[in-house]
Amino acid sequence: MKNYLLLCGGVGGAKLALGFSKVLQPSNMTIVVNTGDDFEYLNLKICPDLDTVIYTLSGESDSSKGWGRADESWAMIKTLGDLGGDTWFQLGDKDLATHLLRTDLIKKGASLSFVSQELCKQFNVDHLILPMTDDLVETYVQTKNKLLSFQEYFVKLQCEPPVSNFVFKGLDNAKFNPLINLSSFNEIIICPSNPFVSINPIIQLSELNKFLRENSDRVSVISPIVKAKSLKGPTSKIMNELGLDVSVKTIASFYQEFAHTLFIDRADSHQRKDIESLGFKVFESDLIMNNLESKIALAKSIINYLEKN
Amino acid sequence: MKNYLLLCGGVGGAKLALGFSKVLQPSNMTIVVNTGDDFEYLNLKICPDLDTVIYTLSGESDSSKGWGRADESWAMIKTLGDLGGDTWFQLGDKDLATHLLRTDLIKKGASLSFVSQELCKQFNVDHLILPMTDDLVETYVQTKNKLLSFQEYFVKLQCEPPVSNFVFKGLDNAKFNPLINLSSFNEIIICPSNPFVSINPIIQLSELNKFLRENSDRVSVISPIVKAKSLKGPTSKIMNELGLDVSVKTIASFYQEFAHTLFIDRADSHQRKDIESLGFKVFESDLIMNNLESKIALAKSIINYLEKN
C-alpha cells in the first residue's frame, strides 16, 4: 500500500478525508489542513478547518450544517447576545470547549501541531491530522472597498461582496509543518476544497510548493467543480467574480504546475480531452458525496486507481 | 434619606444588598464589592463576588447554589472534561458569556469598573455596583505547607486545609475605586460577608482604610456570626483555625477601629454588654435571611435605625 498525504480545507475536504480514513490505516495516511482561515474571536483561537476535519473523522460533526458539533447547544452565544456582545460567529457550547482548551494550551506555549494531536487523541481519531504550519497565516479577501478577514467575508457577510483577490499575510515567513516528511509520501491528494482560499494557502508554503512542482507526477486533484457548479461553498461564485470559467478545465489550469492527475465527475466527461491536452491524466468517478457510502466509494476508487498507476 | 455605601463580598453580602436595593433608590446607595478572589481560569477573567452581586440584584442568580446563574446548563464544562481539560472550577454556559464578554472588554483596555457598569446595564440593575479597585489584588490563603490561591482553597479544596493567615498580593499599590467619593456617604454598611477574605481586602485599601478610621461613627457592621455559627461559608471554621472565639464579640473586636455600630441577631442578645464595652452601639434584629422578605425586612430595620441615629 502507498502512503497518502491529503491536503484539505474544511467541509468538502473533510468529506473525502472521512472516506479515506475508512479505507486507509493511520500508518498510510496523513491529513494536512489549511489554517489560513484561523482567527481570534472573543480572545479564543479558532481553527475552523482543523475542527471540521477532526469532528468529521471522529463522528462528532453536525453533518447537516457541515460545521460544529452534533447535538450542540447554544446557551453561551444566546446569552452573549442578550448581554449586547458580538455574536456573528456562532459558537456552540460543546464547540467552545475545544476553543478554550486549544487557546489555553497555546498560551501555555504548545504548538498548533501539538494541540491538533491532543484533540485527535481526545476525539479518538487515529489518523494524523496536522495544521499546514505552526506559524500564523491569515487569509484576507479583497473586495471593491475593503480588505476583509476571511471569516468576516465568509461568515459575517456570507460571501456576499464580490471578490477580486486574496491576500495571505504571513505566508512568506511561514514554515510548512516540520512534523511532515514530504518524501515519505507516494501520493499527494488535493481534496475537493476551495482552491483559492482552502488549498492555495497550503500549496503556496514554499517548501511544499517546491516539492509539488518537482514531484507533480505524484500529485492528484479531486475536482471541487462538477457540472459547472461547486460541490460546496462559494467556489463557483468566486470563480465567476475572478472572471474564470466555472469548469473542471479551469481547475486543471489552476493546478497545472502542481499536479498530473485530475479526478473529474462522469458528468464532466466531455471536458476530458481539453484537460488531457493540458498534460493531465484524467480519471472519471462519482464526485458527489451525499452520505458515508459515497465518501468511502470515492476514496476507494481514487486509491484503486492510484495503486495501479 | 441618607446615602449608603455597602461593602460586600459574595453570597452573604449579596443577600443583604438585594434587600437594600428593594428599599433604597439607586441615588441613595452604592455597592463596593471585593475583587480579591478574582482570578484567571482558562484565560478568562473571573470575578466571583461581582458576578454574585450582579446576578443576585438582577434576579438571575441561582439562589439554591448561591453562585452562578439560574436555569444554567453545563455543556461546555462537561465537554471540556471529556476532552481531558481542567474542570475543578465549574463554569455554566450562560455564566461563561459574562466571562467572555468581560475578558474581551478588559483586553480591549476597559477598566473593571467600566465592565461592571456595562454588566449592570445589560442585566437591568439600576443600583451602582463597583469593584473595590480597578487594580489587581490577589487573595492567598496560608496553609501549613502551601500558600494557596483563594479559589484553589475555596473551590478546589473546599476550604479543607486549616488556615493560619491570609496574604493580599498587590494590596499596597492598589487604589480604592476612583469613581467613589467617600465623603458623599452618610453611612457605610459592612455586609455580613466573611471578614477575613471578603471584607478585609476592601477595608485594607489605604484610602478607604484611612476614611473608615476617621469616620468610624458612620460605619455599621452586620454580623456574619449568629449563635456562634457563620451564616454562610467557612467564616466560623476559619475563626476556629485562627484561634478566635466564634462569637459576635470577636466580630466586634475585628472591626473595632473601623466601626461604631454592630447589628447582631436577637439570639446573641446576651453578648450585647460585652460588645458595648468595646465602644459599639448595638442594635438587635433578625439576621437570618432565608427569603426575599427577610432580606428586605433586615434592610428596612437597618435603614430605620440608621435614619434615626
Coordinates of C-alpha atoms in Angstrom, one line a residue:
Chain A
M1 CA 0.0 0.0 0.0
K2 CA 1.2 3.5 -0.9
N3 CA 1.5 6.4 1.6
Y4 CA -1.0 9.2 1.1
L5 CA -0.9 12.8 2.1
L6 CA -4.2 14.7 1.9
L7 CA -4.2 18.5 1.5
C8 CA -7.5 19.7 2.8
G9 CA -9.7 22.6 3.7
G10 CA -13.0 22.5 5.6
V11 CA -16.2 20.8 4.7
G12 CA -15.5 19.5 1.2
G13 CA -12.1 18.2 2.0
A14 CA -13.3 16.7 5.3
K15 CA -15.9 14.6 3.5
L16 CA -13.3 12.9 1.3
A17 CA -10.8 12.7 4.2
L18 CA -13.5 10.8 6.2
G19 CA -13.9 8.4 3.2
F20 CA -10.1 7.9 3.1
S21 CA -9.9 7.3 6.8
K22 CA -12.4 4.3 6.4
V23 CA -10.2 2.7 3.8
L24 CA -6.6 3.5 4.8
Q25 CA -4.8 2.6 8.0
P26 CA -3.4 5.6 10.0
S27 CA 0.1 4.5 9.0
N28 CA -0.7 5.0 5.4
M29 CA -2.4 8.4 5.5
T30 CA -1.8 11.9 6.9
I31 CA -4.0 14.9 6.6
V32 CA -2.6 18.5 6.3
V33 CA -5.3 21.1 6.9
N34 CA -5.5 24.8 5.9
T35 CA -5.1 27.2 8.8
G36 CA -5.3 30.4 6.8
D37 CA -8.9 31.0 8.0
D38 CA -8.0 30.6 11.6
F39 CA -8.8 33.7 13.6
E40 CA -9.2 35.2 17.1
Y41 CA -12.7 35.6 18.3
L42 CA -13.5 36.7 21.9
N43 CA -9.8 36.0 22.5
L44 CA -10.2 32.4 21.5
K45 CA -8.0 30.8 18.9
I46 CA -10.5 29.3 16.4
C47 CA -9.4 26.9 13.7
P48 CA -12.5 26.2 11.6
D49 CA -10.9 23.8 9.1
L50 CA -8.9 21.8 11.6
D51 CA -12.0 21.4 13.8
T52 CA -14.2 20.4 10.9
V53 CA -11.8 17.7 9.9
I54 CA -11.3 16.4 13.4
Y55 CA -15.1 16.5 14.2
T56 CA -15.9 14.8 10.9
L57 CA -13.4 12.0 11.4
S58 CA -14.5 11.4 15.0
G59 CA -18.2 11.3 14.0
E60 CA -18.8 14.3 16.2
S61 CA -19.6 16.8 13.4
D62 CA -23.0 18.2 12.7
S63 CA -23.3 16.7 9.2
S64 CA -26.4 18.7 8.3
K65 CA -24.7 22.1 8.9
G66 CA -21.2 20.8 7.9
W67 CA -19.5 22.7 10.8
G68 CA -19.6 22.5 14.5
R69 CA -20.5 19.5 16.7
A70 CA -23.5 17.3 16.6
D71 CA -26.1 17.6 19.4
E72 CA -24.9 21.1 20.1
S73 CA -26.5 23.6 22.4
W74 CA -26.2 27.4 22.2
A75 CA -26.7 28.8 25.7
M76 CA -23.5 30.8 25.8
I77 CA -23.8 32.6 22.4
K78 CA -27.5 33.3 23.1
T79 CA -26.7 34.8 26.5
L80 CA -23.8 36.8 25.0
G81 CA -26.3 38.3 22.5
D82 CA -28.6 39.2 25.4
L83 CA -25.7 40.9 27.1
G84 CA -25.0 43.1 24.0
G85 CA -22.0 41.0 22.9
D86 CA -20.8 40.3 19.3
T87 CA -22.4 37.1 18.0
W88 CA -21.9 37.0 14.3
F89 CA -19.7 33.9 14.7
Q90 CA -21.9 31.3 16.2
L91 CA -20.1 29.2 18.9
G92 CA -21.9 26.2 20.3
D93 CA -21.4 25.3 23.9
K94 CA -19.6 22.0 23.2
D95 CA -17.5 23.5 20.4
L96 CA -16.5 26.2 22.8
A97 CA -14.7 23.6 25.0
T98 CA -12.4 22.9 22.0
H99 CA -11.6 26.6 21.6
L100 CA -11.0 27.2 25.4
L101 CA -8.7 24.1 25.6
R102 CA -6.8 25.0 22.5
T103 CA -6.3 28.6 23.5
D104 CA -5.2 27.6 26.9
L105 CA -2.6 25.1 25.6
I106 CA -1.3 27.6 23.1
K107 CA -1.0 30.4 25.7
K108 CA 1.0 27.9 27.8
G109 CA 3.4 27.5 24.8
A110 CA 2.1 24.5 22.9
S111 CA 2.3 24.5 19.1
L112 CA -0.8 24.1 17.0
S113 CA 0.5 20.8 15.9
F114 CA 0.7 19.6 19.5
V115 CA -2.9 20.8 20.1
S116 CA -4.2 19.1 17.0
Q117 CA -2.6 15.8 18.1
E118 CA -4.0 16.3 21.6
L119 CA -7.5 16.9 20.2
C120 CA -7.2 13.9 17.9
K121 CA -6.3 11.8 20.9
Q122 CA -9.3 13.1 22.9
F123 CA -11.7 12.6 20.0
N124 CA -10.4 9.1 19.4
V125 CA -9.2 10.0 15.9
D126 CA -6.3 7.6 15.0
H127 CA -5.3 9.2 11.7
L128 CA -2.8 12.1 11.9
I129 CA -4.4 15.5 11.3
L130 CA -1.9 18.4 11.3
P131 CA -2.1 22.1 10.5
M132 CA -0.3 23.2 7.3
T133 CA 2.0 25.3 9.5
D134 CA 2.6 26.2 13.2
D135 CA 3.1 29.8 12.1
L136 CA 0.4 32.4 11.7
V137 CA -1.0 32.8 8.2
E138 CA -4.1 35.0 7.7
T139 CA -6.4 34.9 4.7
Y140 CA -7.8 38.2 3.6
V141 CA -10.4 38.8 0.9
Q142 CA -10.0 41.8 -1.4
T143 CA -13.4 43.3 -2.2
K144 CA -14.1 46.6 -4.0
N145 CA -13.8 48.8 -1.0
K146 CA -12.2 46.8 1.7
L147 CA -9.7 44.0 2.6
L148 CA -11.9 41.7 4.7
S149 CA -10.6 39.0 7.1
F150 CA -11.7 35.6 5.7
Q151 CA -14.3 34.8 8.5
E152 CA -15.7 38.3 8.2
Y153 CA -16.3 37.7 4.5
F154 CA -17.3 34.0 4.8
V155 CA -19.5 34.1 7.9
K156 CA -20.4 37.7 8.8
L157 CA -21.1 38.8 5.2
Q158 CA -22.0 35.3 3.9
C159 CA -19.6 35.6 0.9
E160 CA -21.8 38.5 -0.4
P161 CA -19.2 41.1 -1.6
P162 CA -17.7 40.4 -5.0
V163 CA -14.0 39.3 -4.7
S164 CA -11.1 40.5 -6.8
N165 CA -8.1 38.9 -5.0
F166 CA -6.9 37.0 -1.9
V167 CA -4.0 38.0 0.4
F168 CA -2.3 35.6 2.7
K169 CA -0.5 37.6 5.4
G170 CA 2.4 35.8 7.0
L171 CA 2.7 33.2 4.2
D172 CA 6.2 34.2 3.1
N173 CA 7.7 33.6 6.5
A174 CA 5.6 30.5 7.4
K175 CA 7.3 27.2 7.5
F176 CA 5.5 24.1 6.2
N177 CA 4.6 21.8 9.1
P178 CA 8.0 20.4 10.4
L179 CA 6.5 17.1 11.5
I180 CA 5.8 16.1 7.9
N181 CA 8.4 14.4 5.9
L182 CA 7.2 15.0 2.3
S183 CA 9.5 12.5 0.7
S184 CA 7.8 9.7 2.6
F185 CA 4.6 10.1 0.6
N186 CA 3.9 8.3 -2.7
E187 CA 0.8 10.2 -3.4
I188 CA -0.4 13.7 -2.6
I189 CA -4.2 14.2 -2.9
I190 CA -5.6 17.7 -3.2
C191 CA -9.1 17.3 -1.7
P192 CA -12.2 19.0 -3.3
S193 CA -11.8 22.1 -1.2
N194 CA -12.0 25.7 -2.4
P195 CA -8.8 26.1 -4.5
F196 CA -8.4 29.8 -3.8
V197 CA -9.0 30.0 0.0
S198 CA -8.5 26.5 1.3
I199 CA -5.8 24.9 -0.9
N200 CA -3.8 27.8 -2.2
P201 CA -2.6 28.9 1.3
I202 CA -1.3 25.4 1.8
I203 CA 0.4 24.9 -1.6
Q204 CA 2.0 28.4 -1.5
L205 CA 4.0 27.4 1.6
S206 CA 7.5 27.5 0.0
E207 CA 8.8 24.1 1.0
L208 CA 5.6 22.3 -0.1
N209 CA 5.3 24.5 -3.2
K210 CA 8.8 23.4 -4.4
F211 CA 8.1 19.8 -3.6
L212 CA 4.8 19.7 -5.5
R213 CA 6.4 21.4 -8.6
E214 CA 9.2 18.9 -8.5
N215 CA 7.0 15.9 -7.9
S216 CA 3.8 16.8 -9.7
D217 CA 3.6 13.2 -11.1
R218 CA 2.7 12.1 -7.5
V219 CA 0.0 14.8 -7.1
S220 CA -3.7 14.2 -7.8
V221 CA -6.5 16.8 -7.7
I222 CA -10.1 15.9 -6.9
S223 CA -12.2 18.5 -8.7
P224 CA -14.3 20.7 -6.5
I225 CA -16.4 21.6 -9.6
V226 CA -19.0 19.2 -11.1
K227 CA -21.2 20.3 -14.0
A228 CA -20.1 23.9 -13.7
K229 CA -21.1 24.1 -10.0
S230 CA -19.1 24.0 -6.8
L231 CA -19.8 20.9 -4.7
K232 CA -20.0 23.1 -1.6
G233 CA -19.5 26.7 -0.7
P234 CA -18.6 29.7 -2.7
T235 CA -16.0 28.3 -5.1
S236 CA -18.1 28.8 -8.3
K237 CA -19.2 32.3 -7.2
I238 CA -15.6 33.3 -6.6
M239 CA -14.6 31.8 -10.0
N240 CA -17.2 34.0 -11.7
E241 CA -16.1 37.1 -9.9
L242 CA -12.4 36.4 -10.8
G243 CA -13.5 36.1 -14.5
L244 CA -12.8 32.4 -14.7
D245 CA -15.0 29.9 -16.4
V246 CA -16.7 27.6 -13.8
S247 CA -15.5 24.3 -15.2
V248 CA -13.2 21.4 -14.4
K249 CA -10.9 22.8 -17.1
T250 CA -10.3 25.9 -15.1
I251 CA -9.5 23.7 -12.1
A252 CA -6.9 21.8 -14.3
S253 CA -5.3 25.1 -15.3
F254 CA -5.2 26.3 -11.7
Y255 CA -3.3 23.2 -10.6
Q256 CA -1.3 22.6 -13.9
E257 CA 2.1 23.3 -12.3
F258 CA 1.5 21.2 -9.2
A259 CA -0.4 18.1 -10.3
H260 CA -0.6 15.4 -13.1
T261 CA -3.8 13.6 -12.3
L262 CA -7.3 15.1 -12.2
F263 CA -10.3 13.2 -10.9
I264 CA -13.5 14.5 -12.5
D265 CA -17.1 13.6 -12.3
R266 CA -18.5 11.4 -15.1
A267 CA -20.9 14.2 -15.8
D268 CA -17.9 16.3 -17.0
S269 CA -16.6 13.6 -19.3
H270 CA -17.0 15.9 -22.3
Q271 CA -14.1 18.1 -21.0
R272 CA -11.7 15.1 -20.7
K273 CA -9.8 15.9 -23.9
D274 CA -9.3 19.5 -23.0
I275 CA -7.9 18.6 -19.7
E276 CA -5.6 15.9 -21.1
S277 CA -4.3 18.5 -23.6
L278 CA -3.0 20.4 -20.5
G279 CA -0.9 17.4 -19.7
F280 CA -3.2 15.7 -17.1
K281 CA -4.1 12.1 -16.7
V282 CA -7.9 12.1 -16.2
F283 CA -9.9 9.6 -14.2
E284 CA -13.7 9.7 -14.1
S285 CA -15.6 8.8 -11.0
D286 CA -18.7 9.9 -9.0
L287 CA -17.6 13.0 -7.1
I288 CA -20.8 13.8 -5.3
M289 CA -20.6 12.7 -1.7
N290 CA -24.0 12.8 -0.1
N291 CA -23.5 10.0 2.5
L292 CA -20.8 7.9 4.1
E293 CA -21.1 5.2 1.5
S294 CA -20.4 7.6 -1.4
K295 CA -17.4 9.1 0.5
I296 CA -15.9 5.7 1.0
A297 CA -16.7 4.7 -2.6
L298 CA -14.9 7.8 -3.9
A299 CA -11.9 7.2 -1.7
K300 CA -11.8 3.6 -2.8
S301 CA -12.0 4.5 -6.5
I302 CA -9.2 7.1 -6.1
I303 CA -7.0 4.7 -4.1
N304 CA -7.7 1.8 -6.6
Y305 CA -6.7 4.0 -9.5
L306 CA -3.5 5.3 -7.8
E307 CA -2.3 1.9 -6.5
K308 CA -2.3 0.7 -10.1
N309 CA -1.0 3.8 -11.8
Chain B
M1 CA -32.8 60.0 53.1
K2 CA -29.1 59.3 53.9
N3 CA -26.7 58.0 51.3
Y4 CA -25.5 54.4 51.9
L5 CA -22.3 52.7 50.8
L6 CA -22.3 48.9 51.1
L7 CA -19.0 47.0 51.4
C8 CA -19.7 43.5 50.2
G9 CA -18.3 40.1 49.4
G10 CA -20.2 37.3 47.7
V11 CA -23.2 35.3 48.8
G12 CA -23.8 36.7 52.3
G13 CA -23.3 40.3 51.3
A14 CA -25.3 39.9 48.1
K15 CA -28.3 38.8 50.1
L16 CA -28.3 41.9 52.2
A17 CA -27.5 44.1 49.1
L18 CA -30.6 42.7 47.4
G19 CA -32.7 43.6 50.4
F20 CA -31.2 47.2 50.4
S21 CA -31.9 47.5 46.7
K22 CA -35.6 46.9 47.2
V23 CA -35.7 49.7 49.8
L24 CA -33.3 52.4 48.6
Q25 CA -33.3 54.2 45.3
P26 CA -30.2 53.9 43.2
S27 CA -29.3 57.5 44.0
N28 CA -29.1 56.7 47.7
M29 CA -27.0 53.5 47.5
T30 CA -23.7 52.2 46.1
I31 CA -22.3 48.8 46.5
V32 CA -18.5 48.2 46.5
V33 CA -17.5 44.6 46.0
N34 CA -14.4 42.6 46.9
T35 CA -12.3 41.6 44.0
G36 CA -9.5 39.9 45.9
D37 CA -10.9 36.5 44.9
D38 CA -10.9 37.3 41.2
F39 CA -8.8 35.0 39.2
E40 CA -7.8 33.8 35.7
Y41 CA -9.2 30.5 34.6
L42 CA -8.9 29.2 31.1
N43 CA -7.6 32.7 30.2
L44 CA -10.9 34.2 31.4
K45 CA -11.1 37.0 33.9
I46 CA -13.5 35.6 36.6
C47 CA -14.9 37.9 39.3
P48 CA -16.9 35.7 41.6
D49 CA -18.1 38.3 44.0
L50 CA -19.0 40.9 41.5
D51 CA -21.0 38.4 39.5
T52 CA -22.8 37.0 42.5
V53 CA -23.9 40.6 43.5
I54 CA -24.9 41.5 39.9
Y55 CA -26.8 38.2 39.3
T56 CA -28.5 38.5 42.7
L57 CA -29.7 42.0 42.2
S58 CA -30.9 41.2 38.7
G59 CA -32.8 38.1 39.8
E60 CA -30.6 36.0 37.6
S61 CA -28.7 34.1 40.3
D62 CA -29.2 30.5 41.2
S63 CA -30.5 31.1 44.7
S64 CA -30.2 27.5 45.7
K65 CA -26.5 27.3 45.0
G66 CA -25.8 30.9 45.9
W67 CA -23.5 31.4 42.9
G68 CA -23.8 31.2 39.1
R69 CA -27.0 31.9 37.1
A70 CA -30.4 30.4 37.3
D71 CA -31.6 27.9 34.7
E72 CA -28.0 27.2 33.9
S73 CA -26.7 24.5 31.5
W74 CA -23.3 22.8 31.7
A75 CA -22.5 21.6 28.2
M76 CA -19.1 23.4 27.8
I77 CA -17.6 22.2 31.1
K78 CA -18.8 18.7 30.7
T79 CA -17.3 18.6 27.2
L80 CA -14.1 20.1 28.5
G81 CA -13.9 17.3 31.0
D82 CA -14.5 14.8 28.2
L83 CA -11.5 16.4 26.4
G84 CA -9.2 15.9 29.4
G85 CA -9.4 19.6 30.4
D86 CA -9.3 21.1 33.9
T87 CA -12.8 21.4 35.3
W88 CA -12.4 22.0 39.1
F89 CA -14.0 25.4 38.7
Q90 CA -17.5 24.8 37.3
L91 CA -18.4 27.3 34.6
G92 CA -22.0 27.3 33.4
D93 CA -22.8 28.0 29.7
K94 CA -24.7 31.2 30.5
D95 CA -22.2 32.3 33.1
L96 CA -19.5 31.8 30.5
A97 CA -21.0 34.6 28.4
T98 CA -20.3 37.1 31.2
H99 CA -16.6 35.9 31.5
L100 CA -16.0 36.0 27.7
L101 CA -17.5 39.5 27.5
R102 CA -15.6 40.8 30.5
T103 CA -12.3 39.4 29.3
D104 CA -12.8 40.8 25.9
L105 CA -13.6 44.3 27.2
I106 CA -10.6 44.2 29.5
K107 CA -8.2 43.0 26.8
K108 CA -9.5 46.0 24.7
G109 CA -8.5 48.3 27.5
A110 CA -11.7 48.8 29.6
S111 CA -11.4 49.0 33.4
L112 CA -13.2 46.5 35.6
S113 CA -15.4 49.4 36.8
F114 CA -16.5 50.0 33.2
V115 CA -17.2 46.3 32.7
S116 CA -19.2 46.2 36.0
Q117 CA -21.3 49.2 34.9
E118 CA -21.8 47.6 31.4
L119 CA -22.9 44.3 33.0
C120 CA -25.3 46.2 35.4
K121 CA -26.8 47.9 32.4
Q122 CA -27.2 44.6 30.4
F123 CA -28.7 42.9 33.5
N124 CA -31.0 45.8 34.1
V125 CA -29.5 46.5 37.5
D126 CA -30.1 50.2 38.3
H127 CA -28.0 50.3 41.5
L128 CA -24.3 51.1 41.1
I129 CA -22.2 48.0 41.7
L130 CA -18.4 48.7 41.5
P131 CA -15.2 46.7 42.2
M132 CA -13.3 47.8 45.3
T133 CA -10.4 48.7 42.9
D134 CA -9.5 48.6 39.2
D135 CA -6.1 47.2 40.2
L136 CA -5.2 43.6 40.7
V137 CA -5.4 42.3 44.2
E138 CA -5.0 38.6 44.8
T139 CA -6.1 36.8 47.9
Y140 CA -3.9 33.9 49.0
V141 CA -4.5 31.5 51.9
Q142 CA -1.6 30.4 54.0
T143 CA -2.0 26.7 55.0
K144 CA 0.6 24.6 56.8
N145 CA 2.5 23.6 53.7
K146 CA 1.5 25.9 51.0
L147 CA 0.2 29.4 50.0
L148 CA -2.9 28.6 48.0
S149 CA -4.7 31.0 45.7
F150 CA -8.1 31.8 47.1
Q151 CA -10.2 29.9 44.6
E152 CA -7.9 26.9 44.8
Y153 CA -8.6 26.9 48.6
F154 CA -12.3 27.7 48.4
V155 CA -13.5 25.7 45.4
K156 CA -10.9 23.1 44.5
L157 CA -10.1 22.1 48.1
Q158 CA -13.5 23.1 49.5
C159 CA -11.9 25.1 52.4
E160 CA -10.4 21.8 53.7
P161 CA -6.8 22.8 54.7
P162 CA -6.5 24.6 58.1
V163 CA -5.6 28.3 57.6
S164 CA -3.1 30.3 59.5
N165 CA -3.0 33.6 57.6
F166 CA -4.2 35.5 54.5
V167 CA -2.0 37.4 52.1
F168 CA -3.3 40.0 49.7
K169 CA -0.8 40.5 46.9
G170 CA -1.0 43.9 45.2
L171 CA -3.0 45.5 48.0
D172 CA -0.3 48.0 48.9
N173 CA -0.3 49.5 45.4
A174 CA -4.0 49.2 44.7
K175 CA -6.0 52.4 44.6
F176 CA -9.6 52.4 46.1
N177 CA -12.1 52.7 43.3
P178 CA -11.7 56.3 41.9
L179 CA -15.4 56.6 40.9
I180 CA -16.4 56.6 44.6
N181 CA -16.4 59.8 46.5
L182 CA -16.3 58.6 50.1
S183 CA -17.3 61.9 51.7
S184 CA -20.7 61.7 49.9
F185 CA -21.9 58.8 52.0
N186 CA -23.6 59.3 55.4
E187 CA -23.5 55.6 56.2
I188 CA -21.1 52.8 55.4
I189 CA -22.5 49.3 55.9
I190 CA -20.2 46.4 56.2
C191 CA -22.3 43.5 54.9
P192 CA -22.4 40.0 56.6
S193 CA -19.6 38.7 54.4
N194 CA -16.5 36.8 55.5
P195 CA -14.4 39.4 57.4
F196 CA -11.1 37.8 56.6
V197 CA -11.4 37.1 52.9
S198 CA -14.3 39.3 51.7
I199 CA -14.2 42.5 53.7
N200 CA -10.6 42.7 54.8
P201 CA -9.2 43.2 51.3
I202 CA -11.6 46.1 50.8
I203 CA -11.0 47.9 54.1
Q204 CA -7.3 47.5 53.9
L205 CA -7.2 49.6 50.7
S206 CA -5.3 52.6 52.1
E207 CA -7.7 55.4 51.1
L208 CA -10.7 53.6 52.4
N209 CA -8.9 52.4 55.5
K210 CA -8.0 55.9 56.5
F211 CA -11.6 57.1 55.8
L212 CA -13.1 54.4 57.9
R213 CA -10.8 55.0 60.8
E214 CA -11.5 58.7 60.7
N215 CA -15.3 58.3 60.2
S216 CA -16.0 55.2 62.2
D217 CA -19.1 56.8 63.7
R218 CA -20.7 56.4 60.2
V219 CA -19.8 52.8 59.9
S220 CA -22.0 49.8 60.8
V221 CA -21.3 46.1 60.7
I222 CA -23.9 43.5 60.1
S223 CA -22.6 40.4 62.0
P224 CA -21.8 37.4 59.8
I225 CA -22.0 35.3 63.0
V226 CA -25.2 34.2 64.7
K227 CA -25.3 31.9 67.7
A228 CA -21.6 31.1 67.2
K229 CA -22.1 30.0 63.6
S230 CA -21.3 31.7 60.4
L231 CA -24.5 32.5 58.4
K232 CA -22.8 31.2 55.2
G233 CA -19.5 29.8 54.2
P234 CA -16.3 29.0 56.1
T235 CA -16.2 32.1 58.4
S236 CA -16.6 30.1 61.6
K237 CA -14.2 27.3 60.5
I238 CA -11.6 30.0 59.7
M239 CA -12.1 31.7 63.1
N240 CA -11.5 28.4 64.9
E241 CA -8.3 27.8 62.9
L242 CA -7.1 31.3 63.7
G243 CA -7.7 30.6 67.4
L244 CA -10.5 33.1 67.6
D245 CA -13.7 32.6 69.6
V246 CA -16.6 32.1 67.2
S247 CA -18.9 34.9 68.5
V248 CA -20.3 38.3 67.7
K249 CA -17.8 39.7 70.3
T250 CA -14.9 38.5 68.1
I251 CA -16.6 40.3 65.1
A252 CA -16.8 43.4 67.2
S253 CA -13.1 43.2 68.1
F254 CA -12.2 42.7 64.5
Y255 CA -13.9 45.8 63.4
Q256 CA -13.3 47.9 66.5
E257 CA -11.1 50.5 64.8
F258 CA -13.4 50.9 61.8
A259 CA -17.0 50.9 63.0
H260 CA -19.2 52.1 65.9
T261 CA -22.4 50.3 65.3
L262 CA -22.9 46.5 65.3
F263 CA -26.1 44.8 64.2
I264 CA -26.4 41.4 66.0
D265 CA -29.1 38.8 65.9
R266 CA -31.6 38.7 68.8
A267 CA -30.2 35.3 69.6
D268 CA -26.9 36.9 70.6
S269 CA -28.5 39.4 72.9
H270 CA -26.5 38.0 75.9
Q271 CA -23.3 39.4 74.3
R272 CA -24.7 42.9 74.0
K273 CA -23.0 44.3 77.1
D274 CA -19.6 42.9 76.1
I275 CA -19.8 44.5 72.7
E276 CA -21.0 47.8 74.1
S277 CA -18.0 47.8 76.4
L278 CA -15.8 47.8 73.3
G279 CA -17.4 51.1 72.4
F280 CA -20.1 49.9 70.0
K281 CA -23.7 50.9 69.7
V282 CA -25.6 47.6 69.4
F283 CA -28.8 47.0 67.5
E284 CA -30.6 43.7 67.6
S285 CA -32.5 42.4 64.7
D286 CA -33.2 39.1 62.8
L287 CA -30.1 38.5 60.8
I288 CA -31.1 35.2 59.2
M289 CA -32.1 35.9 55.5
N290 CA -33.9 32.8 54.1
N291 CA -36.1 34.5 51.6
L292 CA -36.6 37.8 49.9
E293 CA -39.0 39.0 52.6
S294 CA -36.4 38.5 55.4
K295 CA -33.7 40.3 53.3
I296 CA -36.0 43.3 52.8
A297 CA -37.0 43.2 56.5
L298 CA -33.4 43.2 57.6
A299 CA -32.5 46.1 55.2
K300 CA -35.5 48.1 56.4
S301 CA -34.7 47.6 60.1
I302 CA -31.1 48.7 59.5
I303 CA -32.1 51.7 57.5
N304 CA -34.8 52.7 60.0
Y305 CA -32.3 52.5 62.8
L306 CA -29.6 54.5 60.9
E307 CA -32.0 57.2 59.7
K308 CA -32.9 57.9 63.3
N309 CA -29.5 57.6 64.9

